[in-house]
Amino acid sequence: MSKRYVMVHDENKCIGCQACNVACRSENQVPEGVTRLQVRVEGPFGEVPLLHFKYNRVSCQQCEDAPCVKVCPTGAAYVTADGIVSIKQDKCVGCQYCIAACPYKVRFINPVSHTAEKCNFCADTRLARGEQPACVTVCPTNALVFGDANDANSEVSKLLNSAPTYREKVHLGTQPRVYRIPARKGGIEA
């Protein structure tokens, strides 16, 4: 794979505003009642006046070893040449195997098309035009960084090499490509 697209969510810069969710809904025509991504706000933690929250991005983790792809009986769930886990809507029969296999519980059946859906980093729309995913472009605090981790000069590659990060459920061997910069107490950092 020539490119290795990754997303970094900086929990210190995130304010839980949901602008990413709204932009995603608009860009991808996501119907009401389902979501490709959201930011869960947890807390408050601590004691007054030192209260703090945790902002957790919930979306497809773009696994390098994706269980959803392995179980799809029709080949609808697949990995693009750029390594993005995606869905061919015309091949999806709505069996929900991919939903059951996803350890992150982020896939859903679109109530309009009756096919599986999830975040694909806006591969069919914005990435195809050479643009950043919708969520990245609207984030008011620049809490999201996206790019090719195989490009040593990319912003995302430099960030991964300079900041402590973690990924969810790595013990499952899925090799998720959504990284998080862990929250520190005290609020937004510039």
PDB file of C-alpha atoms in Angstrom, residues 18-160:
ATOM      1  CA  GLN A  18     -20.204  18.053  17.260  1.00  0.00           C
ATOM      2  CA  ALA A  19     -19.267  20.219  14.240  1.00  0.00           C
ATOM      3  CA  CYS A  20     -17.544  17.102  12.859  1.00  0.00           C
ATOM      4  CA  ASN A  21     -20.771  15.120  13.178  1.00  0.00           C
ATOM      5  CA  VAL A  22     -22.826  17.825  11.442  1.00  0.00           C
ATOM      6  CA  ALA A  23     -20.315  18.175   8.588  1.00  0.00           C
ATOM      7  CA  CYS A  24     -20.218  14.409   8.110  1.00  0.00           C
ATOM      8  CA  ARG A  25     -24.008  14.195   8.018  1.00  0.00           C
ATOM      9  CA  SER A  26     -24.162  16.910   5.383  1.00  0.00           C
ATOM     10  CA  GLU A  27     -21.302  15.627   3.213  1.00  0.00           C
ATOM     11  CA  ASN A  28     -22.478  12.012   3.255  1.00  0.00           C
ATOM     12  CA  GLN A  29     -26.276  12.499   3.384  1.00  0.00           C
ATOM     13  CA  VAL A  30     -26.513  10.537   6.636  1.00  0.00           C
ATOM     14  CA  PRO A  31     -30.198  10.168   7.603  1.00  0.00           C
ATOM     15  CA  GLU A  32     -31.574  11.068  11.021  1.00  0.00           C
ATOM     16  CA  GLY A  33     -31.333   8.377  13.669  1.00  0.00           C
ATOM     17  CA  VAL A  34     -27.896   7.054  12.622  1.00  0.00           C
ATOM     18  CA  THR A  35     -24.404   8.518  12.555  1.00  0.00           C
ATOM     19  CA  ARG A  36     -21.042   7.811  10.947  1.00  0.00           C
ATOM     20  CA  LEU A  37     -19.256   9.634  13.733  1.00  0.00           C
ATOM     21  CA  GLN A  38     -19.873  11.422  16.973  1.00  0.00           C
ATOM     22  CA  VAL A  39     -17.924  12.783  19.897  1.00  0.00           C
ATOM     23  CA  ARG A  40     -19.035  11.324  23.193  1.00  0.00           C
ATOM     24  CA  VAL A  41     -18.639  13.679  26.107  1.00  0.00           C
ATOM     25  CA  GLU A  42     -17.771  11.903  29.335  1.00  0.00           C
ATOM     26  CA  GLY A  43     -17.641  13.559  32.730  1.00  0.00           C
ATOM     27  CA  PRO A  44     -17.319  15.849  34.473  1.00  0.00           C
ATOM     28  CA  PHE A  45     -14.415  14.414  36.406  1.00  0.00           C
ATOM     29  CA  GLY A  46     -12.624  15.934  39.361  1.00  0.00           C
ATOM     30  CA  GLU A  47     -13.685  18.501  41.898  1.00  0.00           C
ATOM     31  CA  VAL A  48     -14.692  22.143  41.494  1.00  0.00           C
ATOM     32  CA  PRO A  49     -12.899  24.246  40.292  1.00  0.00           C
ATOM     33  CA  LEU A  50     -10.763  21.597  38.559  1.00  0.00           C
ATOM     34  CA  LEU A  51     -13.529  19.828  36.641  1.00  0.00           C
ATOM     35  CA  HIS A  52     -12.669  18.314  33.278  1.00  0.00           C
ATOM     36  CA  PHE A  53     -14.343  16.249  30.560  1.00  0.00           C
ATOM     37  CA  LYS A  54     -13.155  13.517  28.202  1.00  0.00           C
ATOM     38  CA  TYR A  55     -14.037  13.821  24.522  1.00  0.00           C
ATOM     39  CA  ASN A  56     -14.073  10.456  22.744  1.00  0.00           C
ATOM     40  CA  ARG A  57     -14.402  10.277  18.947  1.00  0.00           C
ATOM     41  CA  VAL A  58     -16.596   7.314  17.986  1.00  0.00           C
ATOM     42  CA  SER A  59     -16.217   6.315  14.343  1.00  0.00           C
ATOM     43  CA  CYS A  60     -14.787   3.594  12.138  1.00  0.00           C
ATOM     44  CA  GLN A  61     -11.225   2.879  13.230  1.00  0.00           C
ATOM     45  CA  GLN A  62     -10.135   1.986   9.692  1.00  0.00           C
ATOM     46  CA  CYS A  63      -8.560  -1.284  10.845  1.00  0.00           C
ATOM     47  CA  GLU A  64      -5.640  -2.636   8.864  1.00  0.00           C
ATOM     48  CA  ASP A  65      -6.877  -6.120   9.777  1.00  0.00           C
ATOM     49  CA  ALA A  66     -10.608  -5.410   9.505  1.00  0.00           C
ATOM     50  CA  PRO A  67     -12.950  -8.115  10.883  1.00  0.00           C
ATOM     51  CA  CYS A  68     -15.861  -6.578   8.945  1.00  0.00           C
ATOM     52  CA  VAL A  69     -14.133  -7.249   5.631  1.00  0.00           C
ATOM     53  CA  LYS A  70     -13.323 -10.848   6.567  1.00  0.00           C
ATOM     54  CA  VAL A  71     -16.951 -11.765   7.310  1.00  0.00           C
ATOM     55  CA  CYS A  72     -18.690 -10.022   4.410  1.00  0.00           C
ATOM     56  CA  PRO A  73     -20.211 -12.794   2.250  1.00  0.00           C
ATOM     57  CA  THR A  74     -20.661 -10.629  -0.865  1.00  0.00           C
ATOM     58  CA  GLY A  75     -17.430  -8.618  -0.972  1.00  0.00           C
ATOM     59  CA  ALA A  76     -19.318  -5.408  -0.252  1.00  0.00           C
ATOM     60  CA  ALA A  77     -16.941  -4.631   2.617  1.00  0.00           C
ATOM     61  CA  TYR A  78     -13.487  -4.144   1.147  1.00  0.00           C
ATOM     62  CA  VAL A  79     -10.214  -2.245   1.478  1.00  0.00           C
ATOM     63  CA  THR A  80      -9.304   0.331  -1.172  1.00  0.00           C
ATOM     64  CA  ALA A  81      -5.864   0.612  -2.776  1.00  0.00           C
ATOM     65  CA  ASP A  82      -5.155   3.409  -0.268  1.00  0.00           C
ATOM     66  CA  GLY A  83      -6.059   1.125   2.640  1.00  0.00           C
ATOM     67  CA  ILE A  84      -9.434   2.657   3.470  1.00  0.00           C
ATOM     68  CA  VAL A  85     -12.067   0.210   4.694  1.00  0.00           C
ATOM     69  CA  SER A  86     -15.141   0.931   2.597  1.00  0.00           C
ATOM     70  CA  ILE A  87     -18.452  -0.515   1.396  1.00  0.00           C
ATOM     71  CA  LYS A  88     -19.738  -1.154  -2.123  1.00  0.00           C
ATOM     72  CA  GLN A  89     -23.390  -0.251  -1.598  1.00  0.00           C
ATOM     73  CA  ASP A  90     -24.528  -2.119  -4.718  1.00  0.00           C
ATOM     74  CA  LYS A  91     -23.088  -5.393  -3.342  1.00  0.00           C
ATOM     75  CA  CYS A  92     -24.401  -5.047   0.229  1.00  0.00           C
ATOM     76  CA  VAL A  93     -27.379  -7.276   1.025  1.00  0.00           C
ATOM     77  CA  GLY A  94     -27.899  -5.913   4.536  1.00  0.00           C
ATOM     78  CA  CYS A  95     -27.035  -9.193   6.277  1.00  0.00           C
ATOM     79  CA  GLN A  96     -25.402  -7.291   9.163  1.00  0.00           C
ATOM     80  CA  TYR A  97     -22.441  -9.684   9.493  1.00  0.00           C
ATOM     81  CA  CYS A  98     -20.106  -6.681   9.337  1.00  0.00           C
ATOM     82  CA  ILE A  99     -22.045  -4.971  12.116  1.00  0.00           C
ATOM     83  CA  ALA A 100     -21.740  -8.040  14.328  1.00  0.00           C
ATOM     84  CA  ALA A 101     -18.012  -8.403  13.561  1.00  0.00           C
ATOM     85  CA  CYS A 102     -17.040  -4.781  14.269  1.00  0.00           C
ATOM     86  CA  PRO A 103     -15.442  -4.624  17.730  1.00  0.00           C
ATOM     87  CA  TYR A 104     -15.902  -0.837  17.775  1.00  0.00           C
ATOM     88  CA  LYS A 105     -19.677  -0.988  17.162  1.00  0.00           C
ATOM     89  CA  VAL A 106     -19.645   1.805  14.584  1.00  0.00           C
ATOM     90  CA  ARG A 107     -21.326   0.210  11.580  1.00  0.00           C
ATOM     91  CA  PHE A 108     -25.053   0.590  11.027  1.00  0.00           C
ATOM     92  CA  ILE A 109     -27.796  -0.134   8.527  1.00  0.00           C
ATOM     93  CA  ASN A 110     -28.846   2.987   6.670  1.00  0.00           C
ATOM     94  CA  PRO A 111     -32.635   3.243   7.156  1.00  0.00           C
ATOM     95  CA  VAL A 112     -33.070   4.635   3.636  1.00  0.00           C
ATOM     96  CA  SER A 113     -30.807   2.390   1.535  1.00  0.00           C
ATOM     97  CA  HIS A 114     -31.026  -0.652   3.868  1.00  0.00           C
ATOM     98  CA  THR A 115     -27.296  -1.238   3.392  1.00  0.00           C
ATOM     99  CA  ALA A 116     -24.377  -1.106   5.820  1.00  0.00           C
ATOM    100  CA  GLU A 117     -22.604   2.194   6.335  1.00  0.00           C
ATOM    101  CA  LYS A 118     -19.777   3.745   8.331  1.00  0.00           C
ATOM    102  CA  CYS A 119     -17.090   6.411   8.128  1.00  0.00           C
ATOM    103  CA  ASN A 120     -14.754   6.028   5.156  1.00  0.00           C
ATOM    104  CA  PHE A 121     -12.757   9.255   5.616  1.00  0.00           C
ATOM    105  CA  CYS A 122     -14.984  10.802   2.885  1.00  0.00           C
ATOM    106  CA  ALA A 123     -13.126   8.649   0.327  1.00  0.00           C
ATOM    107  CA  ASP A 124     -15.879   8.824  -2.317  1.00  0.00           C
ATOM    108  CA  THR A 125     -16.344  12.574  -2.077  1.00  0.00           C
ATOM    109  CA  ARG A 126     -13.744  14.831  -0.519  1.00  0.00           C
ATOM    110  CA  LEU A 127     -10.672  12.556  -0.794  1.00  0.00           C
ATOM    111  CA  ALA A 128     -11.564  11.832  -4.420  1.00  0.00           C
ATOM    112  CA  ARG A 129     -11.328  15.606  -5.011  1.00  0.00           C
ATOM    113  CA  GLY A 130      -7.999  15.879  -3.163  1.00  0.00           C
ATOM    114  CA  GLU A 131      -9.606  17.466  -0.082  1.00  0.00           C
ATOM    115  CA  GLN A 132      -9.499  16.603   3.610  1.00  0.00           C
ATOM    116  CA  PRO A 133     -12.441  14.728   5.216  1.00  0.00           C
ATOM    117  CA  ALA A 134     -15.378  16.985   6.125  1.00  0.00           C
ATOM    118  CA  CYS A 135     -14.867  16.513   9.872  1.00  0.00           C
ATOM    119  CA  VAL A 136     -11.275  17.731   9.666  1.00  0.00           C
ATOM    120  CA  THR A 137     -12.089  20.868   7.684  1.00  0.00           C
ATOM    121  CA  VAL A 138     -14.762  22.126  10.090  1.00  0.00           C
ATOM    122  CA  CYS A 139     -13.098  21.410  13.434  1.00  0.00           C
ATOM    123  CA  PRO A 140     -12.870  24.842  15.120  1.00  0.00           C
ATOM    124  CA  THR A 141      -9.990  23.844  17.404  1.00  0.00           C
ATOM    125  CA  ASN A 142      -7.956  21.767  14.908  1.00  0.00           C
ATOM    126  CA  ALA A 143      -8.407  18.685  17.075  1.00  0.00           C
ATOM    127  CA  LEU A 144      -8.371  16.434  13.989  1.00  0.00           C
ATOM    128  CA  VAL A 145      -5.365  15.801  11.776  1.00  0.00           C
ATOM    129  CA  PHE A 146      -5.633  13.522   8.741  1.00  0.00           C
ATOM    130  CA  GLY A 147      -3.146  12.372   6.162  1.00  0.00           C
ATOM    131  CA  ASP A 148      -0.732   9.810   4.829  1.00  0.00           C
ATOM    132  CA  ALA A 149       1.388   8.352   7.626  1.00  0.00           C
ATOM    133  CA  ASN A 150       3.733   6.876   5.007  1.00  0.00           C
ATOM    134  CA  ASP A 151       4.705  10.416   3.962  1.00  0.00           C
ATOM    135  CA  ALA A 152       7.381  11.470   6.463  1.00  0.00           C
ATOM    136  CA  ASN A 153       6.764  15.137   5.580  1.00  0.00           C
ATOM    137  CA  SER A 154       3.001  15.053   6.220  1.00  0.00           C
ATOM    138  CA  GLU A 155       1.537  16.852   9.207  1.00  0.00           C
ATOM    139  CA  VAL A 156      -0.004  13.623  10.496  1.00  0.00           C
ATOM    140  CA  SER A 157       3.289  11.732  10.272  1.00  0.00           C
ATOM    141  CA  LYS A 158       5.140  14.481  12.133  1.00  0.00           C
ATOM    142  CA  LEU A 159       2.427  14.546  14.804  1.00  0.00           C
ATOM    143  CA  LEU A 160       2.564  10.771  15.294  1.00  0.00           C
TER     144      LEU A 160
END
